[in-house]
């Protein structure tokens, strides 16, 4: 009775804690902690800092444009003295090219607004602009003087007289029909194809997501999902995996559209970098700073506004039949943006940008994650999917178990960090930074670069058995891979060829590794960063029971850090869409028998016990080479195959229930680890039997020939 009352009291305390946190997304604590869903992760210090910097740049550019006044060379240098210390009449009248107020009169007539009006009205403009760089000994073109110098005085001057070599100036020249319109040619043959390319990428990605989302909505709304077979579930899981790259592809297309629009709008070539102002305070303050401000206000911001309006219009058209409320919000943003452009007012631009960003951020990133969001609150077709063990399918971003990761990940204490050497501590800080702050980079690196690397060395000669055991795993499932250990890159081959190619599992993965190489020297840290984007984390220290000759720490210190490693892995596996690979043997098996399995370490048992709703997949791999050159040769020209055996999920729910009821953690961890190792041994025995049967089948023709 006492134990039962204690459990009830503990349960009430946990419920009160959940109430205090606000139940899942509703609480402000959950949104601001390290572990939160990708949508709510946008509300972070980095995003707010980026928005603040962007607004600061815009305001600073506006202030610079309004306050920086031009300066003449006669004001910078006293009569008879030039910037270079030379004297002479030619140096005294030297103009400061590109100062804003000196060319305001010409820019007022040839501004972007006036040029656009002339382009779309009749008669067409009868002039064109050209930016010219002064060359050594070149003659200066006729131009209005910036220093009150008469044209007669400067008619015969060269660039040498004024020391303007390399500087640029703008000139307006009569339009010549025979030369053709260079700007129009650039737009037609350069900007327009690129614009169509990036717009096509955006349309392809969003239309594909819309069609897949529409098909899944039909299955879910008509209750046909439960009747679908494993093939349909596998297809849905694969779609969720492919859509992991959707935000990256869409942002790539949007940035490309912005660059093309910026290039097309910049008819004066204002956005260029003047390298002659390098390390020159006067030039930077009076010439380069106004030029950058004018480029920001006249080119960059209008191009950004136009691109945002275009993207909102495209998304509103694509999602109008599947997500009508979201499409209506985007359509409103599109129409108000068109009105803002028609006013040609900078203040209206700024007001529209702030309002559009704030409202869309609230609608798409804040409102959906509240406890009871309204029915008219929709996302843009999230294809997130998970099929946890012993649970129903979770479709969409909001249905994932994000409340389980409301607490931040486990961090080491100062006492635990004192166990590490300086190289191990440096490697840990780098890997921990990547793990917590570079999730997107890890996904892109593993999903693209690491897959290409494995394809080059191992994937062509790999056979995978047991695909049916993993094909239902979706992009937001938590997966724990347990495999035998033969080489240092076992899990790269298993994850790429075995898991990712045959399921919808996430590309965010990490693998605990011994610290003896990847953290004990700078070369190992660099290899970890290049090969896997620091995915080999956390480091596990050797103890005297493992490798006495390589370990100088006391056993208690190593155990202290390794206990933290187990807690860290458990906290990482709270986040949906995480894949972790652990070798139960704890070290590489150097035995000549490929079917030999070393005794189990207790760490994997502890992790599997406390990692809730996690797929525990046993894996047996055979035929992989430790030598990369030998692996490359075998991959393309060898006959021997590398086999990967995937087993069914190891069910330890009974052990987890016993742990919840107050069972001994150490005993249950050993039992769970032995159960997982036993599943790997069964796969090894099955593979051995399969090899023997294949050998007998190959010998039968020879036996028959011998009998004949």
PDB file of N, CA and C in Angstrom, residues 206-296:
ATOM      1  N   UNK A 206       6.329  22.045 -54.406  1.00  0.00           N
ATOM      2  CA  UNK A 206       5.057  22.311 -53.728  1.00  0.00           C
ATOM      3  C   UNK A 206       3.903  21.532 -54.340  1.00  0.00           C
ATOM      4  N   UNK A 207       3.877  21.387 -55.649  1.00  0.00           N
ATOM      5  CA  UNK A 207       2.803  20.599 -56.274  1.00  0.00           C
ATOM      6  C   UNK A 207       2.913  19.132 -55.871  1.00  0.00           C
ATOM      7  N   UNK A 208       4.139  18.598 -55.815  1.00  0.00           N
ATOM      8  CA  UNK A 208       4.319  17.219 -55.366  1.00  0.00           C
ATOM      9  C   UNK A 208       3.834  17.039 -53.934  1.00  0.00           C
ATOM     10  N   UNK A 209       4.213  17.963 -53.053  1.00  0.00           N
ATOM     11  CA  UNK A 209       3.752  17.887 -51.661  1.00  0.00           C
ATOM     12  C   UNK A 209       2.241  17.999 -51.580  1.00  0.00           C
ATOM     13  N   UNK A 210       1.644  18.851 -52.396  1.00  0.00           N
ATOM     14  CA  UNK A 210       0.187  19.016 -52.378  1.00  0.00           C
ATOM     15  C   UNK A 210      -0.518  17.737 -52.818  1.00  0.00           C
ATOM     16  N   UNK A 211      -0.033  17.098 -53.871  1.00  0.00           N
ATOM     17  CA  UNK A 211      -0.664  15.865 -54.349  1.00  0.00           C
ATOM     18  C   UNK A 211      -0.527  14.745 -53.326  1.00  0.00           C
ATOM     19  N   UNK A 212       0.647  14.607 -52.737  1.00  0.00           N
ATOM     20  CA  UNK A 212       0.830  13.569 -51.713  1.00  0.00           C
ATOM     21  C   UNK A 212      -0.027  13.843 -50.487  1.00  0.00           C
ATOM     22  N   UNK A 213      -0.124  15.114 -50.091  1.00  0.00           N
ATOM     23  CA  UNK A 213      -0.949  15.457 -48.933  1.00  0.00           C
ATOM     24  C   UNK A 213      -2.436  15.206 -49.231  1.00  0.00           C
ATOM     25  N   UNK A 214      -2.853  15.485 -50.429  1.00  0.00           N
ATOM     26  CA  UNK A 214      -4.252  15.274 -50.812  1.00  0.00           C
ATOM     27  C   UNK A 214      -4.602  13.798 -50.779  1.00  0.00           C
ATOM     28  N   UNK A 215      -3.703  12.934 -51.290  1.00  0.00           N
ATOM     29  CA  UNK A 215      -3.953  11.499 -51.249  1.00  0.00           C
ATOM     30  C   UNK A 215      -4.004  10.958 -49.838  1.00  0.00           C
ATOM     31  N   UNK A 216      -3.118  11.447 -48.967  1.00  0.00           N
ATOM     32  CA  UNK A 216      -3.131  10.966 -47.585  1.00  0.00           C
ATOM     33  C   UNK A 216      -4.363  11.468 -46.844  1.00  0.00           C
ATOM     34  N   UNK A 217      -4.796  12.705 -47.111  1.00  0.00           N
ATOM     35  CA  UNK A 217      -6.020  13.208 -46.488  1.00  0.00           C
ATOM     36  C   UNK A 217      -7.221  12.353 -46.861  1.00  0.00           C
ATOM     37  N   UNK A 218      -7.265  11.911 -48.113  1.00  0.00           N
ATOM     38  CA  UNK A 218      -8.377  11.070 -48.551  1.00  0.00           C
ATOM     39  C   UNK A 218      -8.400   9.751 -47.773  1.00  0.00           C
ATOM     40  N   UNK A 219      -7.235   9.134 -47.590  1.00  0.00           N
ATOM     41  CA  UNK A 219      -7.184   7.865 -46.852  1.00  0.00           C
ATOM     42  C   UNK A 219      -7.556   8.056 -45.385  1.00  0.00           C
ATOM     43  N   UNK A 220      -7.074   9.147 -44.782  1.00  0.00           N
ATOM     44  CA  UNK A 220      -7.344   9.366 -43.361  1.00  0.00           C
ATOM     45  C   UNK A 220      -8.798   9.746 -43.129  1.00  0.00           C
ATOM     46  N   UNK A 221      -9.333  10.639 -43.949  1.00  0.00           N
ATOM     47  CA  UNK A 221     -10.700  11.114 -43.736  1.00  0.00           C
ATOM     48  C   UNK A 221     -11.747  10.055 -44.034  1.00  0.00           C
ATOM     49  N   UNK A 222     -11.446   9.132 -44.925  1.00  0.00           N
ATOM     50  CA  UNK A 222     -12.409   8.075 -45.263  1.00  0.00           C
ATOM     51  C   UNK A 222     -12.188   6.810 -44.452  1.00  0.00           C
ATOM     52  N   UNK A 223     -11.305   6.863 -43.460  1.00  0.00           N
ATOM     53  CA  UNK A 223     -11.013   5.717 -42.581  1.00  0.00           C
ATOM     54  C   UNK A 223     -10.518   4.506 -43.360  1.00  0.00           C
ATOM     55  N   UNK A 224      -9.884   4.746 -44.512  1.00  0.00           N
ATOM     56  CA  UNK A 224      -9.343   3.649 -45.300  1.00  0.00           C
ATOM     57  C   UNK A 224      -7.888   3.359 -44.944  1.00  0.00           C
ATOM     58  N   UNK A 225      -7.318   4.170 -44.058  1.00  0.00           N
ATOM     59  CA  UNK A 225      -5.903   3.998 -43.752  1.00  0.00           C
ATOM     60  C   UNK A 225      -5.635   2.664 -43.080  1.00  0.00           C
ATOM     61  N   UNK A 226      -6.529   2.248 -42.154  1.00  0.00           N
ATOM     62  CA  UNK A 226      -6.313   1.003 -41.434  1.00  0.00           C
ATOM     63  C   UNK A 226      -6.444  -0.208 -42.347  1.00  0.00           C
ATOM     64  N   UNK A 227      -7.176  -0.054 -43.456  1.00  0.00           N
ATOM     65  CA  UNK A 227      -7.347  -1.165 -44.383  1.00  0.00           C
ATOM     66  C   UNK A 227      -6.204  -1.277 -45.377  1.00  0.00           C
ATOM     67  N   UNK A 228      -5.347  -0.245 -45.449  1.00  0.00           N
ATOM     68  CA  UNK A 228      -4.241  -0.277 -46.404  1.00  0.00           C
ATOM     69  C   UNK A 228      -3.206  -1.306 -45.976  1.00  0.00           C
ATOM     70  N   UNK A 229      -2.567  -1.904 -46.936  1.00  0.00           N
ATOM     71  CA  UNK A 229      -1.544  -2.891 -46.656  1.00  0.00           C
ATOM     72  C   UNK A 229      -0.207  -2.259 -46.336  1.00  0.00           C
ATOM     73  N   UNK A 230       0.778  -3.120 -46.138  1.00  0.00           N
ATOM     74  CA  UNK A 230       2.107  -2.643 -45.771  1.00  0.00           C
ATOM     75  C   UNK A 230       2.744  -1.833 -46.891  1.00  0.00           C
ATOM     76  N   UNK A 231       2.390  -2.142 -48.142  1.00  0.00           N
ATOM     77  CA  UNK A 231       2.987  -1.408 -49.258  1.00  0.00           C
ATOM     78  C   UNK A 231       2.541   0.054 -49.257  1.00  0.00           C
ATOM     79  N   UNK A 232       1.234   0.283 -48.990  1.00  0.00           N
ATOM     80  CA  UNK A 232       0.745   1.662 -48.941  1.00  0.00           C
ATOM     81  C   UNK A 232       1.356   2.419 -47.771  1.00  0.00           C
ATOM     82  N   UNK A 233       1.498   1.755 -46.627  1.00  0.00           N
ATOM     83  CA  UNK A 233       2.120   2.412 -45.480  1.00  0.00           C
ATOM     84  C   UNK A 233       3.590   2.722 -45.764  1.00  0.00           C
ATOM     85  N   UNK A 234       4.261   1.782 -46.424  1.00  0.00           N
ATOM     86  CA  UNK A 234       5.650   2.031 -46.787  1.00  0.00           C
ATOM     87  C   UNK A 234       5.797   3.196 -47.746  1.00  0.00           C
ATOM     88  N   UNK A 235       4.857   3.319 -48.693  1.00  0.00           N
ATOM     89  CA  UNK A 235       4.895   4.439 -49.630  1.00  0.00           C
ATOM     90  C   UNK A 235       4.684   5.767 -48.907  1.00  0.00           C
ATOM     91  N   UNK A 236       3.740   5.791 -47.966  1.00  0.00           N
ATOM     92  CA  UNK A 236       3.514   7.017 -47.189  1.00  0.00           C
ATOM     93  C   UNK A 236       4.738   7.372 -46.359  1.00  0.00           C
ATOM     94  N   UNK A 237       5.378   6.356 -45.776  1.00  0.00           N
ATOM     95  CA  UNK A 237       6.585   6.611 -44.991  1.00  0.00           C
ATOM     96  C   UNK A 237       7.697   7.168 -45.875  1.00  0.00           C
ATOM     97  N   UNK A 238       7.847   6.631 -47.078  1.00  0.00           N
ATOM     98  CA  UNK A 238       8.880   7.123 -47.992  1.00  0.00           C
ATOM     99  C   UNK A 238       8.606   8.556 -48.416  1.00  0.00           C
ATOM    100  N   UNK A 239       7.334   8.880 -48.627  1.00  0.00           N
ATOM    101  CA  UNK A 239       6.979  10.259 -48.968  1.00  0.00           C
ATOM    102  C   UNK A 239       7.360  11.213 -47.845  1.00  0.00           C
ATOM    103  N   UNK A 240       7.121  10.792 -46.608  1.00  0.00           N
ATOM    104  CA  UNK A 240       7.484  11.652 -45.480  1.00  0.00           C
ATOM    105  C   UNK A 240       8.993  11.862 -45.409  1.00  0.00           C
ATOM    106  N   UNK A 241       9.769  10.849 -45.783  1.00  0.00           N
ATOM    107  CA  UNK A 241      11.224  11.006 -45.777  1.00  0.00           C
ATOM    108  C   UNK A 241      11.680  11.961 -46.868  1.00  0.00           C
ATOM    109  N   UNK A 242      11.128  11.819 -48.069  1.00  0.00           N
ATOM    110  CA  UNK A 242      11.531  12.698 -49.164  1.00  0.00           C
ATOM    111  C   UNK A 242      11.160  14.148 -48.891  1.00  0.00           C
ATOM    112  N   UNK A 243      10.044  14.358 -48.190  1.00  0.00           N
ATOM    113  CA  UNK A 243       9.615  15.719 -47.893  1.00  0.00           C
ATOM    114  C   UNK A 243      10.447  16.368 -46.794  1.00  0.00           C
ATOM    115  N   UNK A 244      11.400  15.634 -46.213  1.00  0.00           N
ATOM    116  CA  UNK A 244      12.342  16.278 -45.293  1.00  0.00           C
ATOM    117  C   UNK A 244      13.127  17.364 -46.026  1.00  0.00           C
ATOM    118  N   UNK A 245      13.399  17.143 -47.316  1.00  0.00           N
ATOM    119  CA  UNK A 245      14.167  18.114 -48.104  1.00  0.00           C
ATOM    120  C   UNK A 245      13.291  19.234 -48.656  1.00  0.00           C
ATOM    121  N   UNK A 246      12.002  19.179 -48.415  1.00  0.00           N
ATOM    122  CA  UNK A 246      11.104  20.186 -48.988  1.00  0.00           C
ATOM    123  C   UNK A 246      11.459  21.613 -48.565  1.00  0.00           C
ATOM    124  N   UNK A 247      11.625  21.917 -47.265  1.00  0.00           N
ATOM    125  CA  UNK A 247      11.945  23.312 -46.918  1.00  0.00           C
ATOM    126  C   UNK A 247      13.261  23.795 -47.510  1.00  0.00           C
ATOM    127  N   UNK A 248      14.260  22.896 -47.603  1.00  0.00           N
ATOM    128  CA  UNK A 248      15.547  23.317 -48.162  1.00  0.00           C
ATOM    129  C   UNK A 248      15.418  23.618 -49.660  1.00  0.00           C
ATOM    130  N   UNK A 249      14.690  22.760 -50.386  1.00  0.00           N
ATOM    131  CA  UNK A 249      14.504  23.000 -51.821  1.00  0.00           C
ATOM    132  C   UNK A 249      13.687  24.259 -52.066  1.00  0.00           C
ATOM    133  N   UNK A 250      12.648  24.473 -51.256  1.00  0.00           N
ATOM    134  CA  UNK A 250      11.816  25.666 -51.437  1.00  0.00           C
ATOM    135  C   UNK A 250      12.607  26.937 -51.145  1.00  0.00           C
ATOM    136  N   UNK A 251      13.393  26.932 -50.072  1.00  0.00           N
ATOM    137  CA  UNK A 251      14.188  28.115 -49.759  1.00  0.00           C
ATOM    138  C   UNK A 251      15.272  28.350 -50.811  1.00  0.00           C
ATOM    139  N   UNK A 252      15.826  27.276 -51.353  1.00  0.00           N
ATOM    140  CA  UNK A 252      16.799  27.428 -52.443  1.00  0.00           C
ATOM    141  C   UNK A 252      16.154  28.117 -53.637  1.00  0.00           C
ATOM    142  N   UNK A 253      14.929  27.705 -53.979  1.00  0.00           N
ATOM    143  CA  UNK A 253      14.230  28.331 -55.105  1.00  0.00           C
ATOM    144  C   UNK A 253      13.889  29.787 -54.806  1.00  0.00           C
ATOM    145  N   UNK A 254      13.464  30.087 -53.581  1.00  0.00           N
ATOM    146  CA  UNK A 254      13.095  31.457 -53.227  1.00  0.00           C
ATOM    147  C   UNK A 254      14.321  32.369 -53.276  1.00  0.00           C
ATOM    148  N   UNK A 255      15.448  31.914 -52.741  1.00  0.00           N
ATOM    149  CA  UNK A 255      16.670  32.736 -52.785  1.00  0.00           C
ATOM    150  C   UNK A 255      17.132  32.939 -54.220  1.00  0.00           C
ATOM    151  N   UNK A 256      17.012  31.888 -55.048  1.00  0.00           N
ATOM    152  CA  UNK A 256      17.353  32.047 -56.455  1.00  0.00           C
ATOM    153  C   UNK A 256      16.467  33.062 -57.156  1.00  0.00           C
ATOM    154  N   UNK A 257      15.154  33.031 -56.869  1.00  0.00           N
ATOM    155  CA  UNK A 257      14.248  34.023 -57.450  1.00  0.00           C
ATOM    156  C   UNK A 257      14.628  35.437 -57.005  1.00  0.00           C
ATOM    157  N   UNK A 258      14.993  35.570 -55.734  1.00  0.00           N
ATOM    158  CA  UNK A 258      15.373  36.892 -55.235  1.00  0.00           C
ATOM    159  C   UNK A 258      16.623  37.411 -55.942  1.00  0.00           C
ATOM    160  N   UNK A 259      17.601  36.557 -56.157  1.00  0.00           N
ATOM    161  CA  UNK A 259      18.819  36.991 -56.843  1.00  0.00           C
ATOM    162  C   UNK A 259      18.534  37.405 -58.279  1.00  0.00           C
ATOM    163  N   UNK A 260      17.662  36.650 -58.950  1.00  0.00           N
ATOM    164  CA  UNK A 260      17.326  37.001 -60.334  1.00  0.00           C
ATOM    165  C   UNK A 260      16.576  38.323 -60.379  1.00  0.00           C
ATOM    166  N   UNK A 261      15.595  38.487 -59.495  1.00  0.00           N
ATOM    167  CA  UNK A 261      14.829  39.736 -59.463  1.00  0.00           C
ATOM    168  C   UNK A 261      15.741  40.911 -59.122  1.00  0.00           C
ATOM    169  N   UNK A 262      16.647  40.712 -58.166  1.00  0.00           N
ATOM    170  CA  UNK A 262      17.588  41.784 -57.804  1.00  0.00           C
ATOM    171  C   UNK A 262      18.439  42.196 -58.998  1.00  0.00           C
ATOM    172  N   UNK A 263      18.898  41.213 -59.749  1.00  0.00           N
ATOM    173  CA  UNK A 263      19.726  41.509 -60.911  1.00  0.00           C
ATOM    174  C   UNK A 263      18.936  42.238 -61.984  1.00  0.00           C
ATOM    175  N   UNK A 264      17.668  41.890 -62.133  1.00  0.00           N
ATOM    176  CA  UNK A 264      16.839  42.539 -63.148  1.00  0.00           C
ATOM    177  C   UNK A 264      16.453  43.959 -62.742  1.00  0.00           C
ATOM    178  N   UNK A 265      16.208  44.172 -61.449  1.00  0.00           N
ATOM    179  CA  UNK A 265      15.815  45.498 -60.970  1.00  0.00           C
ATOM    180  C   UNK A 265      16.993  46.459 -60.965  1.00  0.00           C
ATOM    181  N   UNK A 266      18.196  45.942 -60.792  1.00  0.00           N
ATOM    182  CA  UNK A 266      19.381  46.792 -60.669  1.00  0.00           C
ATOM    183  C   UNK A 266      19.809  47.297 -62.042  1.00  0.00           C
ATOM    184  N   UNK A 267      18.996  48.183 -62.621  1.00  0.00           N
ATOM    185  CA  UNK A 267      19.293  48.690 -63.967  1.00  0.00           C
ATOM    186  C   UNK A 267      20.489  49.631 -63.968  1.00  0.00           C
ATOM    187  N   UNK A 268      20.827  50.225 -62.819  1.00  0.00           N
ATOM    188  CA  UNK A 268      21.955  51.140 -62.749  1.00  0.00           C
ATOM    189  C   UNK A 268      23.229  50.462 -62.276  1.00  0.00           C
ATOM    190  N   UNK A 269      23.173  49.193 -61.901  1.00  0.00           N
ATOM    191  CA  UNK A 269      24.348  48.524 -61.363  1.00  0.00           C
ATOM    192  C   UNK A 269      24.823  49.130 -60.063  1.00  0.00           C
ATOM    193  N   UNK A 270      23.865  49.502 -59.194  1.00  0.00           N
ATOM    194  CA  UNK A 270      24.244  50.159 -57.937  1.00  0.00           C
ATOM    195  C   UNK A 270      24.885  49.191 -56.950  1.00  0.00           C
ATOM    196  N   UNK A 271      24.522  47.918 -57.031  1.00  0.00           N
ATOM    197  CA  UNK A 271      25.018  46.957 -56.052  1.00  0.00           C
ATOM    198  C   UNK A 271      26.326  46.355 -56.545  1.00  0.00           C
ATOM    199  N   UNK A 272      27.408  47.014 -56.274  1.00  0.00           N
ATOM    200  CA  UNK A 272      28.729  46.487 -56.592  1.00  0.00           C
ATOM    201  C   UNK A 272      29.670  46.906 -55.474  1.00  0.00           C
ATOM    202  N   UNK A 273      30.748  46.185 -55.346  1.00  0.00           N
ATOM    203  CA  UNK A 273      31.692  46.441 -54.257  1.00  0.00           C
ATOM    204  C   UNK A 273      32.891  47.199 -54.807  1.00  0.00           C
ATOM    205  N   UNK A 274      33.168  48.334 -54.219  1.00  0.00           N
ATOM    206  CA  UNK A 274      34.291  49.163 -54.645  1.00  0.00           C
ATOM    207  C   UNK A 274      35.518  48.780 -53.823  1.00  0.00           C
ATOM    208  N   UNK A 275      36.396  47.961 -54.400  1.00  0.00           N
ATOM    209  CA  UNK A 275      37.571  47.485 -53.674  1.00  0.00           C
ATOM    210  C   UNK A 275      38.595  48.589 -53.433  1.00  0.00           C
ATOM    211  N   UNK A 276      38.453  49.720 -54.130  1.00  0.00           N
ATOM    212  CA  UNK A 276      39.418  50.796 -53.929  1.00  0.00           C
ATOM    213  C   UNK A 276      39.172  51.536 -52.621  1.00  0.00           C
ATOM    214  N   UNK A 277      38.051  51.234 -51.956  1.00  0.00           N
ATOM    215  CA  UNK A 277      37.791  51.841 -50.650  1.00  0.00           C
ATOM    216  C   UNK A 277      38.342  51.002 -49.509  1.00  0.00           C
ATOM    217  N   UNK A 278      39.028  49.911 -49.821  1.00  0.00           N
ATOM    218  CA  UNK A 278      39.498  49.021 -48.768  1.00  0.00           C
ATOM    219  C   UNK A 278      40.539  49.738 -47.896  1.00  0.00           C
ATOM    220  N   UNK A 279      40.305  49.714 -46.591  1.00  0.00           N
ATOM    221  CA  UNK A 279      41.202  50.308 -45.595  1.00  0.00           C
ATOM    222  C   UNK A 279      41.372  51.812 -45.803  1.00  0.00           C
ATOM    223  N   UNK A 280      40.356  52.450 -46.381  1.00  0.00           N
ATOM    224  CA  UNK A 280      40.393  53.902 -46.559  1.00  0.00           C
ATOM    225  C   UNK A 280      39.166  54.470 -45.856  1.00  0.00           C
ATOM    226  N   UNK A 281      39.346  55.089 -44.711  1.00  0.00           N
ATOM    227  CA  UNK A 281      38.219  55.534 -43.896  1.00  0.00           C
ATOM    228  C   UNK A 281      37.388  56.590 -44.610  1.00  0.00           C
ATOM    229  N   UNK A 282      38.057  57.553 -45.259  1.00  0.00           N
ATOM    230  CA  UNK A 282      37.319  58.614 -45.945  1.00  0.00           C
ATOM    231  C   UNK A 282      36.471  58.040 -47.070  1.00  0.00           C
ATOM    232  N   UNK A 283      37.070  57.143 -47.848  1.00  0.00           N
ATOM    233  CA  UNK A 283      36.338  56.547 -48.977  1.00  0.00           C
ATOM    234  C   UNK A 283      35.168  55.702 -48.480  1.00  0.00           C
ATOM    235  N   UNK A 284      35.400  54.931 -47.424  1.00  0.00           N
ATOM    236  CA  UNK A 284      34.327  54.099 -46.879  1.00  0.00           C
ATOM    237  C   UNK A 284      33.180  54.948 -46.348  1.00  0.00           C
ATOM    238  N   UNK A 285      33.505  56.033 -45.665  1.00  0.00           N
ATOM    239  CA  UNK A 285      32.470  56.836 -45.033  1.00  0.00           C
ATOM    240  C   UNK A 285      31.687  57.649 -46.041  1.00  0.00           C
ATOM    241  N   UNK A 286      32.366  58.234 -47.005  1.00  0.00           N
ATOM    242  CA  UNK A 286      31.715  59.187 -47.895  1.00  0.00           C
ATOM    243  C   UNK A 286      31.288  58.599 -49.234  1.00  0.00           C
ATOM    244  N   UNK A 287      31.858  57.473 -49.619  1.00  0.00           N
ATOM    245  CA  UNK A 287      31.535  56.918 -50.941  1.00  0.00           C
ATOM    246  C   UNK A 287      30.864  55.562 -50.815  1.00  0.00           C
ATOM    247  N   UNK A 288      31.532  54.624 -50.148  1.00  0.00           N
ATOM    248  CA  UNK A 288      31.009  53.260 -50.109  1.00  0.00           C
ATOM    249  C   UNK A 288      29.762  53.156 -49.242  1.00  0.00           C
ATOM    250  N   UNK A 289      29.731  53.835 -48.102  1.00  0.00           N
ATOM    251  CA  UNK A 289      28.577  53.736 -47.211  1.00  0.00           C
ATOM    252  C   UNK A 289      27.298  54.245 -47.869  1.00  0.00           C
ATOM    253  N   UNK A 290      27.284  55.427 -48.489  1.00  0.00           N
ATOM    254  CA  UNK A 290      26.065  55.831 -49.201  1.00  0.00           C
ATOM    255  C   UNK A 290      25.700  54.890 -50.347  1.00  0.00           C
ATOM    256  N   UNK A 291      26.717  54.333 -51.019  1.00  0.00           N
ATOM    257  CA  UNK A 291      26.420  53.420 -52.122  1.00  0.00           C
ATOM    258  C   UNK A 291      25.736  52.147 -51.615  1.00  0.00           C
ATOM    259  N   UNK A 292      26.232  51.604 -50.497  1.00  0.00           N
ATOM    260  CA  UNK A 292      25.613  50.410 -49.916  1.00  0.00           C
ATOM    261  C   UNK A 292      24.204  50.710 -49.436  1.00  0.00           C
ATOM    262  N   UNK A 293      24.021  51.878 -48.812  1.00  0.00           N
ATOM    263  CA  UNK A 293      22.687  52.256 -48.347  1.00  0.00           C
ATOM    264  C   UNK A 293      21.718  52.382 -49.512  1.00  0.00           C
ATOM    265  N   UNK A 294      22.179  52.988 -50.605  1.00  0.00           N
ATOM    266  CA  UNK A 294      21.304  53.141 -51.758  1.00  0.00           C
ATOM    267  C   UNK A 294      20.998  51.789 -52.401  1.00  0.00           C
ATOM    268  N   UNK A 295      21.995  50.907 -52.440  1.00  0.00           N
ATOM    269  CA  UNK A 295      21.758  49.560 -52.974  1.00  0.00           C
ATOM    270  C   UNK A 295      20.728  48.826 -52.122  1.00  0.00           C
ATOM    271  N   UNK A 296      20.826  48.961 -50.797  1.00  0.00           N
ATOM    272  CA  UNK A 296      19.892  48.264 -49.912  1.00  0.00           C
ATOM    273  C   UNK A 296      18.472  48.771 -50.092  1.00  0.00           C
TER     274      UNK A 296
END
